[in-house]
Amino acid sequence: MIGGLFIYNHKGEVLISRVYRDDIGRNAVDAFRVNVIHARQQVRSPVTNIARTSFFHVKRSNIWLAAVTKQNVNAAMVFEFLYKMCDVMTAYFGKISEENIKNNFVLIYELLDEILDFGYPQNSETGALKTFITQTGIKSQSKEEQSQITSQVTGQIGWRREGIKYRRNELFLDVLESVNLLMSPQGQVLSAHVSGRVVMKSYLSGMPECKFGMNDKIVIDKQGKGGATEEAAGKSDLGGSGGGGGKQSIAIDDCTFHQCVRLSKFDAERSISFIPPDGECELMRYRTTKDIILPFRVIPLVREVGRTKLEVKVVIKSNFKPSLLAQKIEVRIPTPLNTSGVQVICMKGKAKYKASENAIVWKIKRMAGMKESQISAEIELLPTNDKKKWARPPISMNFEVPFAPSGLKVRYLKVFEPKLNYSDHDVIKWVRYIGRSGIYETRC
Amino acid sequence: MPAVSKGDGMRGLAVFISDIRNCKSKEAEIKRINKELANIRSKFKGDKALDGYSKKKYVCKLLFIFLLGHDIDFGHMEAVNLLSSNKYTEKQIGYLFISVLVNSNSELIRLINNAIKNDLSSRNPTFMCLALHCIANVGSREMAEAFAGEIPRILVAGDTMDSVKQSAALCLLRLYKASPDLVLMGEWTSRVVHLLNDQHMGVVTAAISLITCLSSKNPDEFKTCVSLAVSRLSRIVSSASTDLQDYTYYFVPAPWLSCKLLRLLQCYPPPEDGAVKGRLVECLETILNKAQEPPKSKKVQHSNAKNAILFEAISLIIHYDSEPNLLVRACNQLGQFLQHRETNLRYLALESMCTLASSEFSHEAVKTHIETVINALKTERDVSVRQRAADLLYAMCDRSNAKQIVAEMLSYLETADYSIREEMVLKVAILAEKYAVDYSWYVDTILNLIRIAGDYVSEEVWYRVIQIVINRDDVQGYAAKTVFEALQAPACHENMVKVGGYILGEFGNLIAGDPRSSPLVQFNLLHSKFHLCSVPTRALLLSAYIKFINLFPETKATIQEVLRSDSQIRNSDVELQQRAVEYLKLSSIASTDVLATVLEEMPPFPERESSILAKLKKKKGPGAVSVELEDGKERGELNGGGDRGGDAAIAASNASTPSPSADLLGLRSAAPVSGAAPSAGSLLVDVFSEAGPAAASAGVNDDGFLSALHAPEASDSPLVEGPGDSDSAPTSAASEDPAPPLPESDELLNKFVCKNNGVLFENQLLQIGIKSEYRQNLGRMYLFYGNKTSVQFVSFSTTVSCPGELQSQLNVQTKTVEPLVEGGAQVQQVINIECLTDFVDAPLLNIKFRYGGALQNISLKLPVTINKFFQPTEMAAADFFQRWKQLSQPQQEAQKIFKASHGMDTEVLKAKLLGLGTALLENVDPNPENYVCAGVIQTKAQQVGCLLRLEPNAQAQPGEQMYRLTLRSSKDTVSQRVCDLLAEQF
């Protein structure tokens, strides 16, 4: 169990220190500072063991969050908690920065008291927390309200309170994916996977019962055998605009759900049904590795001319429907450490040699599908004493495309509210697909 | 040196550094550095030549980046270019970069050396100095090779500037320290010595450092420096504070030079020339006199400088140790410092007094300060000063004040700082022993010591008490009474229980007459402590109990009851269980006679160096001069007053007691963490063999004794102490190759011809026990490597090799051992041996390990001899003679006539012949004095029958006794080899 939680600024000064258990002493604060933040060599492992004490840290911009324990805890749980903690703080006061933390330290201590009890994580649902931890000072709550909060937080559906009313029942679904790739110079895929999230923002009245359907291979196959026609009807109104098209169902390797999803039902029937929390929540997270649509192909060509010159040519090809537009494209071509000068020519976008990052950065604002673009660079080198050869790090790429590279499609999202008189058809539904690059690299 | 001009400010560098300092995170810093590196690269790459200023600036930036911990792999060339610049600042930066970042890159080194050479030969003193500083800072072998010849020339040349001479002297010193073989002073020696007469004080100061270092290596060559140094010193000492102008430091004339001169003189014995000596004594007196003068300044620097000279002078006086007058004056001066306000001075005074105390002239003078020192020990705030005070007390102790000092130290011990307690305990123990006139006082003191600081009393201390009590009859009764009383305290330290258990077990009978300490009371008292003790102590107590059974038969029933209880006989600790089982059996089976023999009182220990002293020495390290000095006196005074225990007793016990460096009481084998089972047996055998020397003295392994007690596993004692004394075996030179076998390894081999088990080898670090068994042509050998130190051995490895043709004769397989042997632990190695055909040589065992970093490399011969594969054959007389005649060809017989080197004791001879592996045939030879044996040597290839006849001429005078040994076998090589082996045994 978590023994203590510290928040440091970039200099290693402690902003927040909350100790939950006696086995964590004051010196733990310094131990982390000395051994991790100020370490001579950058500490890359998120878990550090110092004198039989484990420190789990995550970094958000310049802020370090460190959870400390002396016990053998589930590391995944601790990190899940730390991420949740970041989410909660973001939900309360926006960006996690030193100034925001200093301005909200009372609030943070209050939150820490609530979401961790004797080191055990408690309810960390922002929606629920916001009902009783507020920034606006103490509102005199009536007894009724108080008991309602109590029954809600301790009850079965802790994430939604009763009696919500909207004039317009509306919901937004975002499918956010990040695609990761490692490709050999010859164009062979060495590893590729997509990790995606389905984020839902709902403004629905009452306690609506929702049912979510997507083109999961198992469900589709089952229906193909059973021949259920009723579900097929839902397809038409929520069809996604996939880039690759052609394929009907996808194989999901693993997925996790928000606590509101009834897991028993998912296990039995593979149907995703839930009562959503009000506002924004991450409905599910998933990962796929098969049949990924790779939005871009990078073709590198590196030629060493003697000891003092290097010629690089990189071609990128977009590989999706011509009607779609990719955005924020950035190609990063690493340069050797002894680079003394660079000349770049590119057909499209802007390219610049960034000495501070030892790379040529090529930026293109927009690019349609099925297009091709090229950059060529001449790199001058300084002869060095070192006989070490340049390690040739991979060329990496960033982009954003308006479809799901995994091929996932939302088939339907039905809403039932038996008590109030609105039906599925009255709800306005929006679906959006965004595919981003994760670690998208090509060796050269 | 030229001042840095304003234009050299290097703004770009300042901006870069402040940028880096302002970086918020490591990443930002790395980005900034990358950017700067790219900029510098492009600048260096640029086709147009850089001017000196920017080159300097960029090299400076590179240096700064390197010092931040980043790799720099270019810019060396530019730095070398800077060396050829004519501007001081550029040259300086170039040299700085080179001395920080130089690596043995061949082409660059050549360029650098060239540049240095140019500067050295230039007439510009600042450039010469820069070059010399660079050489000294790099100090590599290449540098030494290139310039070792050049620098002495510069040093002694008449036209060299003084500042360059200084640099040259220090540079040469550095090169000499780095690679002494390259700096040959031969021809320069006298001219370097004459630098002591130089006009310039700075040159003298630099030269004297060089001379001190050189003369400590070859004092004879620099002998002439003594008189020069003395005259220089006297000139300084006698000068007024205003004479030396620049070299007067807070009214003290040239303090650094004076200290160095005094230190140089400490490399030599007192000067023989009377005039020189007189002058020196005069100087020293002046220094001592000056110390008495009122200070010329209140500044701390003034007194520091003055005292520095004074302390250096005192060390010189102590070093000479020949001027009683000066020694006493020095002592008095130090006495004043003992009460000085300054802690550092008190510390230094105590430290110097420690060395003074060992001089015969000043010992008495030091003793007058005893009260002050004791006071310092008690009231001093700084622990390091208290430690010095304790050292001094130890050093000044003699017969007259021993009682007072020991009492003071004992009383201080109760409040002493934890870090020095153990050392204090050792010191008290040593002093008490050394100056004990009255041994009851000694026993009292040590028991007090254990009572007060039990935790810090190391094993050695209580071993020593027991040794002394056992060796001295007159204190035994008193000791028994005192420990009995001490044990009655409700809580007493485990070490006290150990001493109590041992002493009551041996001498409990001496106080048994008193009804208050009747045997049963004694036993109950001891047993009441039993459950509070650790395993080794319990084991010792069990031994004490069995001794009680012998001393007081009336306690037998009670003790047997205790031994029989489940907590003993079924104890989970193997050692305790085994002792309980064996002692119980021993007490119930053996008759009183046997018991009395087995459990006889311990024989006196042989005199040896006090183990406590050895321990103290080890603690202090080799540098502890004062203790070293004590050592000589120690030998004489140890137990000085009393008799040394009869020689006969020593001789008797020599046969059975472990070799001198082994544990005092043979107890340590109970302690090891690992291998409790194999060592268990050894303990028992130790107890037995020490109790009854007769049992072990036969030279044959005494397994038989214990196997009678049907303790099958335990009887195989791997560590039975052999009668050998291999203590002095030198540790071979440390090299990775297997060392050549130890010179005595052949002798070791002979030791094992007639026995299979024992100690193969032992030195200060390692003990190798051996246990082996043979069946037909196969053999199995267990080697036990015991780490005798408290430090672990690392990279421990052993290899067994068969040299030469042995490879085809023996098949030896070994299992590897763990590479780590913990301190005090023992590891076992199994070796399987198959005899393919008959052989002569023995396989080699090579052991390598690191002890405290030093490689130890030991080679031994494994005691595998052809006779090990003997199968005894019984036959009747007729058969024997028939076969004897069959083997009548001359080459089948081997005969030797040799002098007896041991007595002709029938039993011993028989045992040896049996140990050889043959069957001893009775009633075969017509002459009953002769011995006849028969056996078959089993090898894989063939079986070789072997007959043996040994004819002693027992009637001859001792000293002229001879044997005739005749061997006949079906193979000539076998006869010869067995004959050779056996001839060494009698």
mmCIF file with all atom_site columns, N, CA and C in Angstrom, chain B residues 942-975:
data_model
loop_
_atom_site.group_PDB
_atom_site.id
_atom_site.type_symbol
_atom_site.label_atom_id
_atom_site.label_alt_id
_atom_site.label_comp_id
_atom_site.label_asym_id
_atom_site.label_entity_id
_atom_site.label_seq_id
_atom_site.pdbx_PDB_ins_code
_atom_site.Cartn_x
_atom_site.Cartn_y
_atom_site.Cartn_z
_atom_site.occupancy
_atom_site.B_iso_or_equiv
_atom_site.pdbx_formal_charge
_atom_site.auth_seq_id
_atom_site.auth_comp_id
_atom_site.auth_asym_id
_atom_site.auth_atom_id
_atom_site.pdbx_PDB_model_num
ATOM 1   N N  . GLN B 1 942 ? 46.166 -53.464 -14.768 1.00 0.00 ? 942 GLN B N  1
ATOM 2   C CA . GLN B 1 942 ? 46.632 -54.753 -14.263 1.00 0.00 ? 942 GLN B CA 1
ATOM 3   C C  . GLN B 1 942 ? 46.618 -54.759 -12.736 1.00 0.00 ? 942 GLN B C  1
ATOM 4   N N  . GLN B 1 943 ? 46.858 -55.919 -12.177 1.00 0.00 ? 943 GLN B N  1
ATOM 5   C CA . GLN B 1 943 ? 46.998 -56.027 -10.739 1.00 0.00 ? 943 GLN B CA 1
ATOM 6   C C  . GLN B 1 943 ? 48.435 -56.422 -10.460 1.00 0.00 ? 943 GLN B C  1
ATOM 7   N N  . VAL B 1 944 ? 49.014 -55.751 -9.507  1.00 0.00 ? 944 VAL B N  1
ATOM 8   C CA . VAL B 1 944 ? 50.409 -56.018 -9.222  1.00 0.00 ? 944 VAL B CA 1
ATOM 9   C C  . VAL B 1 944 ? 50.530 -56.557 -7.800  1.00 0.00 ? 944 VAL B C  1
ATOM 10  N N  . GLY B 1 945 ? 50.911 -57.789 -7.693  1.00 0.00 ? 945 GLY B N  1
ATOM 11  C CA . GLY B 1 945 ? 51.126 -58.382 -6.379  1.00 0.00 ? 945 GLY B CA 1
ATOM 12  C C  . GLY B 1 945 ? 52.386 -57.809 -5.762  1.00 0.00 ? 945 GLY B C  1
ATOM 13  N N  . CYS B 1 946 ? 52.385 -57.709 -4.457  1.00 0.00 ? 946 CYS B N  1
ATOM 14  C CA . CYS B 1 946 ? 53.492 -57.004 -3.831  1.00 0.00 ? 946 CYS B CA 1
ATOM 15  C C  . CYS B 1 946 ? 53.766 -57.630 -2.467  1.00 0.00 ? 946 CYS B C  1
ATOM 16  N N  . LEU B 1 947 ? 55.012 -57.977 -2.207  1.00 0.00 ? 947 LEU B N  1
ATOM 17  C CA . LEU B 1 947 ? 55.385 -58.556 -0.917  1.00 0.00 ? 947 LEU B CA 1
ATOM 18  C C  . LEU B 1 947 ? 56.433 -57.668 -0.283  1.00 0.00 ? 947 LEU B C  1
ATOM 19  N N  . LEU B 1 948 ? 56.397 -57.635 1.029   1.00 0.00 ? 948 LEU B N  1
ATOM 20  C CA . LEU B 1 948 ? 57.249 -56.655 1.697   1.00 0.00 ? 948 LEU B CA 1
ATOM 21  C C  . LEU B 1 948 ? 57.853 -57.283 2.941   1.00 0.00 ? 948 LEU B C  1
ATOM 22  N N  . ARG B 1 949 ? 59.071 -56.917 3.204   1.00 0.00 ? 949 ARG B N  1
ATOM 23  C CA . ARG B 1 949 ? 59.719 -57.428 4.410   1.00 0.00 ? 949 ARG B CA 1
ATOM 24  C C  . ARG B 1 949 ? 60.533 -56.295 5.018   1.00 0.00 ? 949 ARG B C  1
ATOM 25  N N  . LEU B 1 950 ? 60.311 -56.051 6.288   1.00 0.00 ? 950 LEU B N  1
ATOM 26  C CA . LEU B 1 950 ? 61.013 -54.959 6.958   1.00 0.00 ? 950 LEU B CA 1
ATOM 27  C C  . LEU B 1 950 ? 61.763 -55.542 8.135   1.00 0.00 ? 950 LEU B C  1
ATOM 28  N N  . GLU B 1 951 ? 63.096 -55.372 8.135   1.00 0.00 ? 951 GLU B N  1
ATOM 29  C CA . GLU B 1 951 ? 63.909 -55.970 9.199   1.00 0.00 ? 951 GLU B CA 1
ATOM 30  C C  . GLU B 1 951 ? 64.599 -54.871 10.003  1.00 0.00 ? 951 GLU B C  1
ATOM 31  N N  . PRO B 1 952 ? 64.152 -54.635 11.195  1.00 0.00 ? 952 PRO B N  1
ATOM 32  C CA . PRO B 1 952 ? 64.838 -53.648 12.035  1.00 0.00 ? 952 PRO B CA 1
ATOM 33  C C  . PRO B 1 952 ? 65.930 -54.304 12.862  1.00 0.00 ? 952 PRO B C  1
ATOM 34  N N  . ASN B 1 953 ? 66.962 -53.530 13.169  1.00 0.00 ? 953 ASN B N  1
ATOM 35  C CA . ASN B 1 953 ? 67.935 -54.046 14.133  1.00 0.00 ? 953 ASN B CA 1
ATOM 36  C C  . ASN B 1 953 ? 67.677 -53.361 15.468  1.00 0.00 ? 953 ASN B C  1
ATOM 37  N N  . ALA B 1 954 ? 66.646 -53.788 16.116  1.00 0.00 ? 954 ALA B N  1
ATOM 38  C CA . ALA B 1 954 ? 66.120 -53.088 17.282  1.00 0.00 ? 954 ALA B CA 1
ATOM 39  C C  . ALA B 1 954 ? 67.117 -53.030 18.427  1.00 0.00 ? 954 ALA B C  1
ATOM 40  N N  . GLN B 1 955 ? 68.072 -53.996 18.433  1.00 0.00 ? 955 GLN B N  1
ATOM 41  C CA . GLN B 1 955 ? 68.967 -54.040 19.583  1.00 0.00 ? 955 GLN B CA 1
ATOM 42  C C  . GLN B 1 955 ? 70.005 -52.916 19.552  1.00 0.00 ? 955 GLN B C  1
ATOM 43  N N  . ALA B 1 956 ? 70.187 -52.321 18.397  1.00 0.00 ? 956 ALA B N  1
ATOM 44  C CA . ALA B 1 956 ? 71.249 -51.319 18.287  1.00 0.00 ? 956 ALA B CA 1
ATOM 45  C C  . ALA B 1 956 ? 70.957 -50.120 19.166  1.00 0.00 ? 956 ALA B C  1
ATOM 46  N N  . GLN B 1 957 ? 72.023 -49.340 19.387  1.00 0.00 ? 957 GLN B N  1
ATOM 47  C CA . GLN B 1 957 ? 71.876 -48.116 20.175  1.00 0.00 ? 957 GLN B CA 1
ATOM 48  C C  . GLN B 1 957 ? 70.895 -47.174 19.458  1.00 0.00 ? 957 GLN B C  1
ATOM 49  N N  . PRO B 1 958 ? 70.116 -46.433 20.228  1.00 0.00 ? 958 PRO B N  1
ATOM 50  C CA . PRO B 1 958 ? 69.304 -45.405 19.560  1.00 0.00 ? 958 PRO B CA 1
ATOM 51  C C  . PRO B 1 958 ? 70.237 -44.460 18.805  1.00 0.00 ? 958 PRO B C  1
ATOM 52  N N  . GLY B 1 959 ? 69.850 -44.131 17.622  1.00 0.00 ? 959 GLY B N  1
ATOM 53  C CA . GLY B 1 959 ? 70.721 -43.299 16.791  1.00 0.00 ? 959 GLY B CA 1
ATOM 54  C C  . GLY B 1 959 ? 71.460 -44.126 15.773  1.00 0.00 ? 959 GLY B C  1
ATOM 55  N N  . GLU B 1 960 ? 71.645 -45.414 16.085  1.00 0.00 ? 960 GLU B N  1
ATOM 56  C CA . GLU B 1 960 ? 72.285 -46.268 15.084  1.00 0.00 ? 960 GLU B CA 1
ATOM 57  C C  . GLU B 1 960 ? 71.319 -47.307 14.560  1.00 0.00 ? 960 GLU B C  1
ATOM 58  N N  . GLN B 1 961 ? 70.098 -47.175 14.958  1.00 0.00 ? 961 GLN B N  1
ATOM 59  C CA . GLN B 1 961 ? 69.110 -48.157 14.540  1.00 0.00 ? 961 GLN B CA 1
ATOM 60  C C  . GLN B 1 961 ? 68.874 -48.050 13.048  1.00 0.00 ? 961 GLN B C  1
ATOM 61  N N  . MET B 1 962 ? 68.828 -49.216 12.412  1.00 0.00 ? 962 MET B N  1
ATOM 62  C CA . MET B 1 962 ? 68.687 -49.251 10.965  1.00 0.00 ? 962 MET B CA 1
ATOM 63  C C  . MET B 1 962 ? 67.542 -50.189 10.596  1.00 0.00 ? 962 MET B C  1
ATOM 64  N N  . TYR B 1 963 ? 67.060 -50.001 9.406   1.00 0.00 ? 963 TYR B N  1
ATOM 65  C CA . TYR B 1 963 ? 66.078 -50.922 8.852   1.00 0.00 ? 963 TYR B CA 1
ATOM 66  C C  . TYR B 1 963 ? 66.604 -51.465 7.548   1.00 0.00 ? 963 TYR B C  1
ATOM 67  N N  . ARG B 1 964 ? 66.211 -52.691 7.246   1.00 0.00 ? 964 ARG B N  1
ATOM 68  C CA . ARG B 1 964 ? 66.388 -53.141 5.873   1.00 0.00 ? 964 ARG B CA 1
ATOM 69  C C  . ARG B 1 964 ? 65.004 -53.432 5.312   1.00 0.00 ? 964 ARG B C  1
ATOM 70  N N  . LEU B 1 965 ? 64.714 -52.800 4.207   1.00 0.00 ? 965 LEU B N  1
ATOM 71  C CA . LEU B 1 965 ? 63.393 -52.924 3.607   1.00 0.00 ? 965 LEU B CA 1
ATOM 72  C C  . LEU B 1 965 ? 63.541 -53.607 2.260   1.00 0.00 ? 965 LEU B C  1
ATOM 73  N N  . THR B 1 966 ? 62.789 -54.721 2.080   1.00 0.00 ? 966 THR B N  1
ATOM 74  C CA . THR B 1 966 ? 62.866 -55.433 0.810   1.00 0.00 ? 966 THR B CA 1
ATOM 75  C C  . THR B 1 966 ? 61.475 -55.505 0.226   1.00 0.00 ? 966 THR B C  1
ATOM 76  N N  . LEU B 1 967 ? 61.395 -55.175 -1.040  1.00 0.00 ? 967 LEU B N  1
ATOM 77  C CA . LEU B 1 967 ? 60.118 -55.165 -1.724  1.00 0.00 ? 967 LEU B CA 1
ATOM 78  C C  . LEU B 1 967 ? 60.210 -56.078 -2.913  1.00 0.00 ? 967 LEU B C  1
ATOM 79  N N  . ARG B 1 968 ? 59.216 -56.960 -3.076  1.00 0.00 ? 968 ARG B N  1
ATOM 80  C CA . ARG B 1 968 ? 59.201 -57.724 -4.314  1.00 0.00 ? 968 ARG B CA 1
ATOM 81  C C  . ARG B 1 968 ? 57.832 -57.613 -4.927  1.00 0.00 ? 968 ARG B C  1
ATOM 82  N N  . SER B 1 969 ? 57.805 -57.340 -6.207  1.00 0.00 ? 969 SER B N  1
ATOM 83  C CA . SER B 1 969 ? 56.509 -57.278 -6.866  1.00 0.00 ? 969 SER B CA 1
ATOM 84  C C  . SER B 1 969 ? 56.676 -57.700 -8.312  1.00 0.00 ? 969 SER B C  1
ATOM 85  N N  . SER B 1 970 ? 55.540 -57.951 -8.960  1.00 0.00 ? 970 SER B N  1
ATOM 86  C CA . SER B 1 970 ? 55.619 -58.454 -10.322 1.00 0.00 ? 970 SER B CA 1
ATOM 87  C C  . SER B 1 970 ? 56.031 -57.354 -11.293 1.00 0.00 ? 970 SER B C  1
ATOM 88  N N  . LYS B 1 971 ? 56.091 -56.115 -10.835 1.00 0.00 ? 971 LYS B N  1
ATOM 89  C CA . LYS B 1 971 ? 56.499 -55.049 -11.751 1.00 0.00 ? 971 LYS B CA 1
ATOM 90  C C  . LYS B 1 971 ? 57.628 -54.257 -11.107 1.00 0.00 ? 971 LYS B C  1
ATOM 91  N N  . ASP B 1 972 ? 58.706 -54.079 -11.841 1.00 0.00 ? 972 ASP B N  1
ATOM 92  C CA . ASP B 1 972 ? 59.885 -53.476 -11.230 1.00 0.00 ? 972 ASP B CA 1
ATOM 93  C C  . ASP B 1 972 ? 59.646 -52.044 -10.780 1.00 0.00 ? 972 ASP B C  1
ATOM 94  N N  . THR B 1 973 ? 58.917 -51.243 -11.594 1.00 0.00 ? 973 THR B N  1
ATOM 95  C CA . THR B 1 973 ? 58.707 -49.842 -11.216 1.00 0.00 ? 973 THR B CA 1
ATOM 96  C C  . THR B 1 973 ? 57.941 -49.737 -9.906  1.00 0.00 ? 973 THR B C  1
ATOM 97  N N  . VAL B 1 974 ? 57.015 -50.666 -9.732  1.00 0.00 ? 974 VAL B N  1
ATOM 98  C CA . VAL B 1 974 ? 56.211 -50.641 -8.515  1.00 0.00 ? 974 VAL B CA 1
ATOM 99  C C  . VAL B 1 974 ? 57.095 -50.909 -7.303  1.00 0.00 ? 974 VAL B C  1
ATOM 100 N N  . SER B 1 975 ? 57.919 -51.926 -7.391  1.00 0.00 ? 975 SER B N  1
ATOM 101 C CA . SER B 1 975 ? 58.793 -52.257 -6.249  1.00 0.00 ? 975 SER B CA 1
ATOM 102 C C  . SER B 1 975 ? 59.597 -51.030 -5.865  1.00 0.00 ? 975 SER B C  1
#
